[in-house]
mmCIF file with all atom_site columns, C-alpha atoms in Angstrom:
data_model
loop_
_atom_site.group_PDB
_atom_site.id
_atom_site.type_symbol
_atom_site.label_atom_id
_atom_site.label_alt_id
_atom_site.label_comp_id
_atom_site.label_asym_id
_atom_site.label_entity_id
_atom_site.label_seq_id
_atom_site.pdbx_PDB_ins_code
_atom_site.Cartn_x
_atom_site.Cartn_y
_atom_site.Cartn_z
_atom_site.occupancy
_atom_site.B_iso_or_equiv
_atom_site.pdbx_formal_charge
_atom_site.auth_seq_id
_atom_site.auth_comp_id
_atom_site.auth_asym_id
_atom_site.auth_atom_id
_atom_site.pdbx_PDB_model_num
ATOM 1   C CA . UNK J 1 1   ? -32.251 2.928   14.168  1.00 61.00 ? 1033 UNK J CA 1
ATOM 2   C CA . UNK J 1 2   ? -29.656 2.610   17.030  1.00 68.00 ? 1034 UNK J CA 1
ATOM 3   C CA . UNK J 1 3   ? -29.089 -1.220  15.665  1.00 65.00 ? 1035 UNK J CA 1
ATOM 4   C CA . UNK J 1 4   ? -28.459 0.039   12.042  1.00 63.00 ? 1036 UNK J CA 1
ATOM 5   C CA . UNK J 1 5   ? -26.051 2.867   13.277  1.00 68.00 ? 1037 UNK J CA 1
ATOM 6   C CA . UNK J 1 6   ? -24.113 0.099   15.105  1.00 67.00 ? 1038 UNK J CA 1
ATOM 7   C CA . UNK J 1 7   ? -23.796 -2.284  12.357  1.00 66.00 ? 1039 UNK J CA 1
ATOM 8   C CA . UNK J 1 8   ? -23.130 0.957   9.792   1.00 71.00 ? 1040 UNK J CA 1
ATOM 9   C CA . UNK J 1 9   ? -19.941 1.885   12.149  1.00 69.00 ? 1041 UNK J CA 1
ATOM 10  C CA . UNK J 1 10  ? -18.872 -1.977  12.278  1.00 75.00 ? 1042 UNK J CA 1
ATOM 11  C CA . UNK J 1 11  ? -18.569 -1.880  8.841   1.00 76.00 ? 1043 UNK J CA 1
ATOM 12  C CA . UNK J 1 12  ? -16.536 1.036   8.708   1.00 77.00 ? 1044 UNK J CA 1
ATOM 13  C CA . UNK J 1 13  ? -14.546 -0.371  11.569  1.00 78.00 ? 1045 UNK J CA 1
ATOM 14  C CA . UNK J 1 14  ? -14.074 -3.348  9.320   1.00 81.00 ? 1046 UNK J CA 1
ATOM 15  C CA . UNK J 1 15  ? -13.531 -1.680  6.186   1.00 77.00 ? 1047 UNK J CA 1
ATOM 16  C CA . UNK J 1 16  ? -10.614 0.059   7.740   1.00 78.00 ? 1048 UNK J CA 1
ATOM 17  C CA . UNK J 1 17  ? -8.884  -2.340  9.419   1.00 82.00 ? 1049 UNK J CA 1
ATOM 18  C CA . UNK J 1 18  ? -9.387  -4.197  6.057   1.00 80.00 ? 1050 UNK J CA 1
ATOM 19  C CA . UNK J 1 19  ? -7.889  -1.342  4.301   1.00 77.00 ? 1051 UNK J CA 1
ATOM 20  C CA . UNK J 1 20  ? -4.534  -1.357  6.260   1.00 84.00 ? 1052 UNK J CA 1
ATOM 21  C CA . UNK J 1 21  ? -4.407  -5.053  5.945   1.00 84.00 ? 1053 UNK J CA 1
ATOM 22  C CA . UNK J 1 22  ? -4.162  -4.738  2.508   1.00 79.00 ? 1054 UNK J CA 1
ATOM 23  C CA . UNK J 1 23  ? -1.573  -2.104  2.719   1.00 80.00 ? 1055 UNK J CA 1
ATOM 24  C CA . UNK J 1 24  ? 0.239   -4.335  5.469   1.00 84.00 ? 1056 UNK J CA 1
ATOM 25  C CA . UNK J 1 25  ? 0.003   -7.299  2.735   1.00 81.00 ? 1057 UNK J CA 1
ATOM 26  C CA . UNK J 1 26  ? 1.616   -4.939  0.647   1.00 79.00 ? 1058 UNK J CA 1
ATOM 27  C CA . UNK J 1 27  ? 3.787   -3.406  2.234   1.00 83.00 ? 1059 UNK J CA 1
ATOM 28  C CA . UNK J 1 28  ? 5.951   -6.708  2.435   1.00 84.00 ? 1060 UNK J CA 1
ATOM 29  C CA . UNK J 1 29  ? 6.421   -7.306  -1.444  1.00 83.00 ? 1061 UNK J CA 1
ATOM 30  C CA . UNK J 1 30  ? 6.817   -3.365  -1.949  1.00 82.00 ? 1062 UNK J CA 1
ATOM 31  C CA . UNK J 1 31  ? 9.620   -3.543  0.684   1.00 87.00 ? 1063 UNK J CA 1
ATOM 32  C CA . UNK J 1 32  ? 11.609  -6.141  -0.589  1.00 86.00 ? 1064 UNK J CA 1
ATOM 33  C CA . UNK J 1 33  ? 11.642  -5.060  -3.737  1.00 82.00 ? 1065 UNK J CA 1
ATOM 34  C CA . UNK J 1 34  ? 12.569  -1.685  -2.912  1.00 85.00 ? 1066 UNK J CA 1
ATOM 35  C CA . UNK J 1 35  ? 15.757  -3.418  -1.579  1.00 87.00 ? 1067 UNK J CA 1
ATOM 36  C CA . UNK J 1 36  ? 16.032  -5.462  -4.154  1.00 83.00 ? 1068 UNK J CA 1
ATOM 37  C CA . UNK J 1 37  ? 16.604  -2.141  -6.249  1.00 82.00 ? 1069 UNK J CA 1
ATOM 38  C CA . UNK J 1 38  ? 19.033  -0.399  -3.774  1.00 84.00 ? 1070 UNK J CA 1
ATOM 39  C CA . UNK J 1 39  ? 21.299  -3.182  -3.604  1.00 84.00 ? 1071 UNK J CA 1
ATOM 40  C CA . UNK J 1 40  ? 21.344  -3.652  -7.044  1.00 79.00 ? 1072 UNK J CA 1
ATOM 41  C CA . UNK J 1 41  ? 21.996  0.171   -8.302  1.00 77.00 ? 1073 UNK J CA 1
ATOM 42  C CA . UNK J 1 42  ? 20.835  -0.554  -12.112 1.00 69.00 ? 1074 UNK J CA 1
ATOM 43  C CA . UNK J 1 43  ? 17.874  1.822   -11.628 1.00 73.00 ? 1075 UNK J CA 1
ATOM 44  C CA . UNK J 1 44  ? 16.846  4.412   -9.531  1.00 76.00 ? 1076 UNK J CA 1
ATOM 45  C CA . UNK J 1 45  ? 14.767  3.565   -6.560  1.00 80.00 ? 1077 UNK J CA 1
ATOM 46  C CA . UNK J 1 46  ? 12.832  6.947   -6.182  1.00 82.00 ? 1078 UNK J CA 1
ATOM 47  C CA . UNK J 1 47  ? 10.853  6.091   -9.238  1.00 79.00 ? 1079 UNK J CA 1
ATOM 48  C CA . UNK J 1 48  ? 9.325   3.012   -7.615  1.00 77.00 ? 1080 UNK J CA 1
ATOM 49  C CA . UNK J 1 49  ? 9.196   4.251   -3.915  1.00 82.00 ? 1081 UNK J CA 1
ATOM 50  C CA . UNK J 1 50  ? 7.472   7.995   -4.908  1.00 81.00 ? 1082 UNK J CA 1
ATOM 51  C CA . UNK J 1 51  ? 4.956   5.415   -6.989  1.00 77.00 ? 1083 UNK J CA 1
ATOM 52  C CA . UNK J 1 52  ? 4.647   3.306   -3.463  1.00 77.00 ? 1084 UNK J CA 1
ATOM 53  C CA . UNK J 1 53  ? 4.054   6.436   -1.151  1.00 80.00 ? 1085 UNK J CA 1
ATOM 54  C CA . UNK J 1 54  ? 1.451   7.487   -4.007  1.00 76.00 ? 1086 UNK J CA 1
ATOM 55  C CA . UNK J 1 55  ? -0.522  4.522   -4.268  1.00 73.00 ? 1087 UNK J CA 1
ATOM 56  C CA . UNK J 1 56  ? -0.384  3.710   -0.388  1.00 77.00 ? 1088 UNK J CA 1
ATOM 57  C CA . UNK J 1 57  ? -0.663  7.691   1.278   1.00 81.00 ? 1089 UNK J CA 1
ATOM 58  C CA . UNK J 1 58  ? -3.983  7.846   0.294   1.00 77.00 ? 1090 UNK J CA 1
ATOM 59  C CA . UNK J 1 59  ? -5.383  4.708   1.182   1.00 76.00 ? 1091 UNK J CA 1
ATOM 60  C CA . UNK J 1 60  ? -3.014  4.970   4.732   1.00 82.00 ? 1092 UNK J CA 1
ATOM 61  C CA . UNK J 1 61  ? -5.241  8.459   4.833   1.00 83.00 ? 1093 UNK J CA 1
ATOM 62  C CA . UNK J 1 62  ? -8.370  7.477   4.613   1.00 79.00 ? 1094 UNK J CA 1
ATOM 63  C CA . UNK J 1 63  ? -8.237  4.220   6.759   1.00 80.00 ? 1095 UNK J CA 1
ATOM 64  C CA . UNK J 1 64  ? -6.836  5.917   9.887   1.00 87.00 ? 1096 UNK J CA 1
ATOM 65  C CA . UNK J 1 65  ? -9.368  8.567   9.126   1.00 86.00 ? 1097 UNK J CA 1
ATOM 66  C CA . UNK J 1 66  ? -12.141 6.136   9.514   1.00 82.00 ? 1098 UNK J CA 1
ATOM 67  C CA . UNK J 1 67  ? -10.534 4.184   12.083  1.00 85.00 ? 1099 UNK J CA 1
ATOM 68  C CA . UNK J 1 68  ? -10.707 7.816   14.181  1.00 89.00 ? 1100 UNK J CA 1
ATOM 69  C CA . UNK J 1 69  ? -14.042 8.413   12.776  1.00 85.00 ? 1101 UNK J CA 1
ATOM 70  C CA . UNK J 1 70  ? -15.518 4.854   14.280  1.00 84.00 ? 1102 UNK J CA 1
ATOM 71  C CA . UNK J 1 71  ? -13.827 5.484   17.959  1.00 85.00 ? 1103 UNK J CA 1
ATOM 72  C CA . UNK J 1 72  ? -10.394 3.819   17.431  1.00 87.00 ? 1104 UNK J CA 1
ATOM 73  C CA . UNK J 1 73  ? -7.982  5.684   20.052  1.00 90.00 ? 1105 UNK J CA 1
ATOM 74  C CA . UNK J 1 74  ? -5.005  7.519   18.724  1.00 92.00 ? 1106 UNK J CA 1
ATOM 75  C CA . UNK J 1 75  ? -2.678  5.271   20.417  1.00 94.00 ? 1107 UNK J CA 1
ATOM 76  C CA . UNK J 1 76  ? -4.596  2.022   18.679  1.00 92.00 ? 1108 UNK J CA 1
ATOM 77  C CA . UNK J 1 77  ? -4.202  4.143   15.150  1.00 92.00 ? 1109 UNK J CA 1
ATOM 78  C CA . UNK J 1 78  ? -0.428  4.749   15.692  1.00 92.00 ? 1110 UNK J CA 1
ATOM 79  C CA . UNK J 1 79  ? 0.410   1.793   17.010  1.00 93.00 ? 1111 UNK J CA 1
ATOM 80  C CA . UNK J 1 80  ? -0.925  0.273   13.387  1.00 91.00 ? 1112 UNK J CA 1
ATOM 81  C CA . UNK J 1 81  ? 0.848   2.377   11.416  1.00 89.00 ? 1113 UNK J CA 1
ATOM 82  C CA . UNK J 1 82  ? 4.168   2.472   13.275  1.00 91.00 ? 1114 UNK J CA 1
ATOM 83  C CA . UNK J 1 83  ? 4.232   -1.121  12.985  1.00 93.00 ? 1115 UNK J CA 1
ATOM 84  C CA . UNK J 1 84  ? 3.489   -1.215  9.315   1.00 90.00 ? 1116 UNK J CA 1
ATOM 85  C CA . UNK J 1 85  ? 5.948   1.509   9.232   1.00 88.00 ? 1117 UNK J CA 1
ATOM 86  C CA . UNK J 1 86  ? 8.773   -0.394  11.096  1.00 93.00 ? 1118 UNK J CA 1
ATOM 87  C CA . UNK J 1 87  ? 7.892   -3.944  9.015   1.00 92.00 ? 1119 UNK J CA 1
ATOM 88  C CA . UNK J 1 88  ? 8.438   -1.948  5.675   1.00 90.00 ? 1120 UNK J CA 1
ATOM 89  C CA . UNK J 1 89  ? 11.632  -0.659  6.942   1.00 91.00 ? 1121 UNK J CA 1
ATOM 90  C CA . UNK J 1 90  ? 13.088  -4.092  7.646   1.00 94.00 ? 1122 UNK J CA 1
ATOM 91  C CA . UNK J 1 91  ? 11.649  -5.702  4.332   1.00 92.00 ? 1123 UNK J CA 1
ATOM 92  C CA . UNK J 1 92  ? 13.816  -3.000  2.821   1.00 90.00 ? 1124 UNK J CA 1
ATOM 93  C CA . UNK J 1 93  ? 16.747  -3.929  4.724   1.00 93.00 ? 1125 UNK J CA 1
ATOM 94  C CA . UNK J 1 94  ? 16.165  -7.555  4.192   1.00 93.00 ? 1126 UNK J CA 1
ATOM 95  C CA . UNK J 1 95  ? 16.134  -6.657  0.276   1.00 88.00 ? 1127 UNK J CA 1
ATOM 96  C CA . UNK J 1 96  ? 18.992  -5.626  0.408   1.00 88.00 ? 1128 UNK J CA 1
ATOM 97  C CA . UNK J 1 97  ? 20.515  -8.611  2.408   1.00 90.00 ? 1129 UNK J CA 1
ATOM 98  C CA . UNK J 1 98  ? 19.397  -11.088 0.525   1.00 87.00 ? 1130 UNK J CA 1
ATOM 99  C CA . UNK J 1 99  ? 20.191  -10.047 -3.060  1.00 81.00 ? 1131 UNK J CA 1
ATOM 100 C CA . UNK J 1 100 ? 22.628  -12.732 -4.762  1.00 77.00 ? 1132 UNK J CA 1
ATOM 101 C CA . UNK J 1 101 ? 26.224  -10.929 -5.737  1.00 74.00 ? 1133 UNK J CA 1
ATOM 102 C CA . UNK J 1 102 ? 24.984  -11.376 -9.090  1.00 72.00 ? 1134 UNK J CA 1
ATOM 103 C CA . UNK J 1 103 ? 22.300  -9.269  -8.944  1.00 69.00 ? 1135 UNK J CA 1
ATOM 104 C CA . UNK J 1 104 ? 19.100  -9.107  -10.417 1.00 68.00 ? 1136 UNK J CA 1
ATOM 105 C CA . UNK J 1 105 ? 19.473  -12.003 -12.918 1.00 75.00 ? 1137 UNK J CA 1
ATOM 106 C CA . UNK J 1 106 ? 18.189  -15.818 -13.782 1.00 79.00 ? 1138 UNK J CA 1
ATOM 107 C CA . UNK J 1 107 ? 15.907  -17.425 -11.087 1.00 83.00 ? 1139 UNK J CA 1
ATOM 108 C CA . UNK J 1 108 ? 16.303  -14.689 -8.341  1.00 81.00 ? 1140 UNK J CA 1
ATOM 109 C CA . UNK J 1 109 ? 15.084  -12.402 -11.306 1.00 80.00 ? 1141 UNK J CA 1
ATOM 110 C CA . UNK J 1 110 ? 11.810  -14.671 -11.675 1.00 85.00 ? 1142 UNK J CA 1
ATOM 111 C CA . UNK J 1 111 ? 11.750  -14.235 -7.762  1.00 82.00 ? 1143 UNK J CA 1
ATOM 112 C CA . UNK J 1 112 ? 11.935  -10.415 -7.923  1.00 77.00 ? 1144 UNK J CA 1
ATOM 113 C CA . UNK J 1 113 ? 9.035   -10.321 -10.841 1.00 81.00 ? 1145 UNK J CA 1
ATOM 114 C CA . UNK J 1 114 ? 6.778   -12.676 -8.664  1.00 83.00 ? 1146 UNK J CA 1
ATOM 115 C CA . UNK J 1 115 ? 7.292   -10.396 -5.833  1.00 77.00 ? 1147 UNK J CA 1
ATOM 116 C CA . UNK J 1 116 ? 6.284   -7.441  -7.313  1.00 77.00 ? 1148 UNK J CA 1
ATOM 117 C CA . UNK J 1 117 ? 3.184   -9.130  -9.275  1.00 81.00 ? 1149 UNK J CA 1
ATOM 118 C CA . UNK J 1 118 ? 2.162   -9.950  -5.592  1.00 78.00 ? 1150 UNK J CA 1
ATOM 119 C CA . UNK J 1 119 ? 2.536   -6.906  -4.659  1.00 72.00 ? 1151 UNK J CA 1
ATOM 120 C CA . UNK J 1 120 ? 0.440   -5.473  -7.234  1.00 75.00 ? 1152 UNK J CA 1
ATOM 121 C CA . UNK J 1 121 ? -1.919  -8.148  -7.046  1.00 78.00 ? 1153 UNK J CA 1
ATOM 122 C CA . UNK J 1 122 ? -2.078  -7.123  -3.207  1.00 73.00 ? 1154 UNK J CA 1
ATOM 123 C CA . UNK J 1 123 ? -2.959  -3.719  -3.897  1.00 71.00 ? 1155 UNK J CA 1
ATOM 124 C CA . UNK J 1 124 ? -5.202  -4.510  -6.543  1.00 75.00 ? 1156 UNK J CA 1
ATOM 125 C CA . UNK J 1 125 ? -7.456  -6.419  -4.980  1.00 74.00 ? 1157 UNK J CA 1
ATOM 126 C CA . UNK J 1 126 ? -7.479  -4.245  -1.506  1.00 70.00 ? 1158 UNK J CA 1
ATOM 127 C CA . UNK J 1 127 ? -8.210  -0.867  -3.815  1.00 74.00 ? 1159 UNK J CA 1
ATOM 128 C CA . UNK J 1 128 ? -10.874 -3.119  -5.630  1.00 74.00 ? 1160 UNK J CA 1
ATOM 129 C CA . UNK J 1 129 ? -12.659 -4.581  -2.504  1.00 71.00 ? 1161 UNK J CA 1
ATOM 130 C CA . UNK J 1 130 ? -12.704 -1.715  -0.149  1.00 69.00 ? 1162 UNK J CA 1
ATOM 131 C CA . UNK J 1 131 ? -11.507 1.462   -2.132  1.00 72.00 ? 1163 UNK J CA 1
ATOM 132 C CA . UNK J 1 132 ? -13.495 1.778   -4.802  1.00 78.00 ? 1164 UNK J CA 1
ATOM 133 C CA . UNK J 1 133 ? -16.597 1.084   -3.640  1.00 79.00 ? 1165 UNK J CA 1
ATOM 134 C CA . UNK J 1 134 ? -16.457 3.418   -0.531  1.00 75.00 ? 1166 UNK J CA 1
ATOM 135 C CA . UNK J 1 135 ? -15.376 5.835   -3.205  1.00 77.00 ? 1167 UNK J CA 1
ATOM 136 C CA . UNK J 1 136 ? -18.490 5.312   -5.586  1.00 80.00 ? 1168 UNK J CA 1
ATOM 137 C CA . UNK J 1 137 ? -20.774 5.713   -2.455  1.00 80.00 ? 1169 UNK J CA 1
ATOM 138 C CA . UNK J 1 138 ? -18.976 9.529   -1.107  1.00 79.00 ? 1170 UNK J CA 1
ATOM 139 C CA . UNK J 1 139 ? -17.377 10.694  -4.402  1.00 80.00 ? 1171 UNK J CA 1
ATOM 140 C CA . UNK J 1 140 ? -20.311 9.643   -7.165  1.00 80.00 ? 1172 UNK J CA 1
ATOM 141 C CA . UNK J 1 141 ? -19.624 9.609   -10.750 1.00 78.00 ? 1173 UNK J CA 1
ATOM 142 C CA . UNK J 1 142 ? -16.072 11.802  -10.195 1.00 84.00 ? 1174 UNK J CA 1
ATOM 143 C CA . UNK J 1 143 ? -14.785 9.090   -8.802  1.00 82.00 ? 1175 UNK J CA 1
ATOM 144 C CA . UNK J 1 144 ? -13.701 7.064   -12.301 1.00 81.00 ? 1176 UNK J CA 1
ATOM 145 C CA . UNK J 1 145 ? -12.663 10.118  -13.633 1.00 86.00 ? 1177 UNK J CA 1
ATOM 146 C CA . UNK J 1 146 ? -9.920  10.474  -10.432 1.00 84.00 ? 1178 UNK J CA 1
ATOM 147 C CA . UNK J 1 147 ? -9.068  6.985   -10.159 1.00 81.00 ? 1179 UNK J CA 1
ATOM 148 C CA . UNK J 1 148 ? -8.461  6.999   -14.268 1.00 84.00 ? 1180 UNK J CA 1
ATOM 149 C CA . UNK J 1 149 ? -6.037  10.411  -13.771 1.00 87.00 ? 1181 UNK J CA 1
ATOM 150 C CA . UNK J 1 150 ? -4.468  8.447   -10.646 1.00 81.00 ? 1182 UNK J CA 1
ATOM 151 C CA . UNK J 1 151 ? -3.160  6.262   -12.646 1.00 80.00 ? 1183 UNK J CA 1
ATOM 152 C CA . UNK J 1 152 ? -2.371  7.975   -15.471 1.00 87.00 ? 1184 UNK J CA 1
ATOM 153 C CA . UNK J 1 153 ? -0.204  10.031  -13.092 1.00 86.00 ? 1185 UNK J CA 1
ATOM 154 C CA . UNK J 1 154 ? 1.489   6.605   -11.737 1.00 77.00 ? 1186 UNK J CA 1
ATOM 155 C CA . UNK J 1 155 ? 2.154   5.874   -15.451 1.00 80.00 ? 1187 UNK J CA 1
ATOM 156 C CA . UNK J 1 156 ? 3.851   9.126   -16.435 1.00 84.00 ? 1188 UNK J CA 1
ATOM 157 C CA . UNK J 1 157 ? 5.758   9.375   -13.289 1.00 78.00 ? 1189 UNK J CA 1
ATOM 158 C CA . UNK J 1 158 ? 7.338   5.784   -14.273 1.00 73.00 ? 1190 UNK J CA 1
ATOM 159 C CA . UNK J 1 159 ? 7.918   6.814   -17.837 1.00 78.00 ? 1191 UNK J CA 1
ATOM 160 C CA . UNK J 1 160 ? 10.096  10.258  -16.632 1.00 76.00 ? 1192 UNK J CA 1
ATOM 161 C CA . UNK J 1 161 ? 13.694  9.343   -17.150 1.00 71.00 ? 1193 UNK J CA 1
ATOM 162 C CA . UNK J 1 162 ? 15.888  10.165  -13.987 1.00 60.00 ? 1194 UNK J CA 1
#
């Protein structure tokens, strides 16, 4: 019993870590592009960070949850986050650096749409691997129901015209 509870809480371990890996993977496509936007002042960037901080707060939640939950210290937890934190901050920055004076436009427009397919490929894949089926085994049958108005929330929110 003792040998199932260990491996049960290594998996969590694992599945947490894994979680803000894939929000760390993530993070650096989201970040650019959120420069990308600033620097370029053809569309408003809260649109795209308020659907960032929706699709990642959650996910951020629950992994440092479970990183607490499986023994993690506090520091450990913050340390993690603060550095994600710090790297999105600077991938913003550098977005904003490295944006041509012509803006968002021929092959550094291809660059920008590659970007954020990776980044939604990223975040994809991470909510597909590790969210979803952590979800199905607490939440039940609800849980389609809540990812489905998720995103139907992420959709509307994108369609409002600021």
């Amino acid at each position: 019993a003792d040998v199932l509870k260990e491996m049960d809480a290594s998996k969590e371990r694992n599945m947490a870590i894994m979680i803000w890996l894939g929000i760390l993977i993530d993070a650096v496509p989201e970040s650019l592009v959120i420069g990308f936007i600033v620097a370029e002042g053809s569309r408003n960037p809260l649109v795209f960070v308020v659907g960032v901080f929706l699709s990642n707060f959650p996910e951020a939640l629950a992994s440092a949850a479970t990183m607490k939950s499986v023994g993690m210290g506090r520091v450990k937890i913050l340390a993690l986050w603060s550095f994600t934190w710090i790297l999105t901050g600077f991938g913003a920055m550098l977005g904003v650096v490295i944006i041509p004076a012509t803006g968002l436009s021929g092959e550094f427009e291809v660059f920008v749409k590659g970007m954020e397919g990776l980044a939604a490929g990223a975040m994809l894949t991470m909510i597909a691997q590790t969210m979803l089926p952590e979800a199905c085994d607490h939440g039940g049958g609800e849980t389609g129901i809540a990812c489905l108005s998720g995103f139907l929330t992420a959709l509307l929110v994108s369609l409002v015209p600021f």
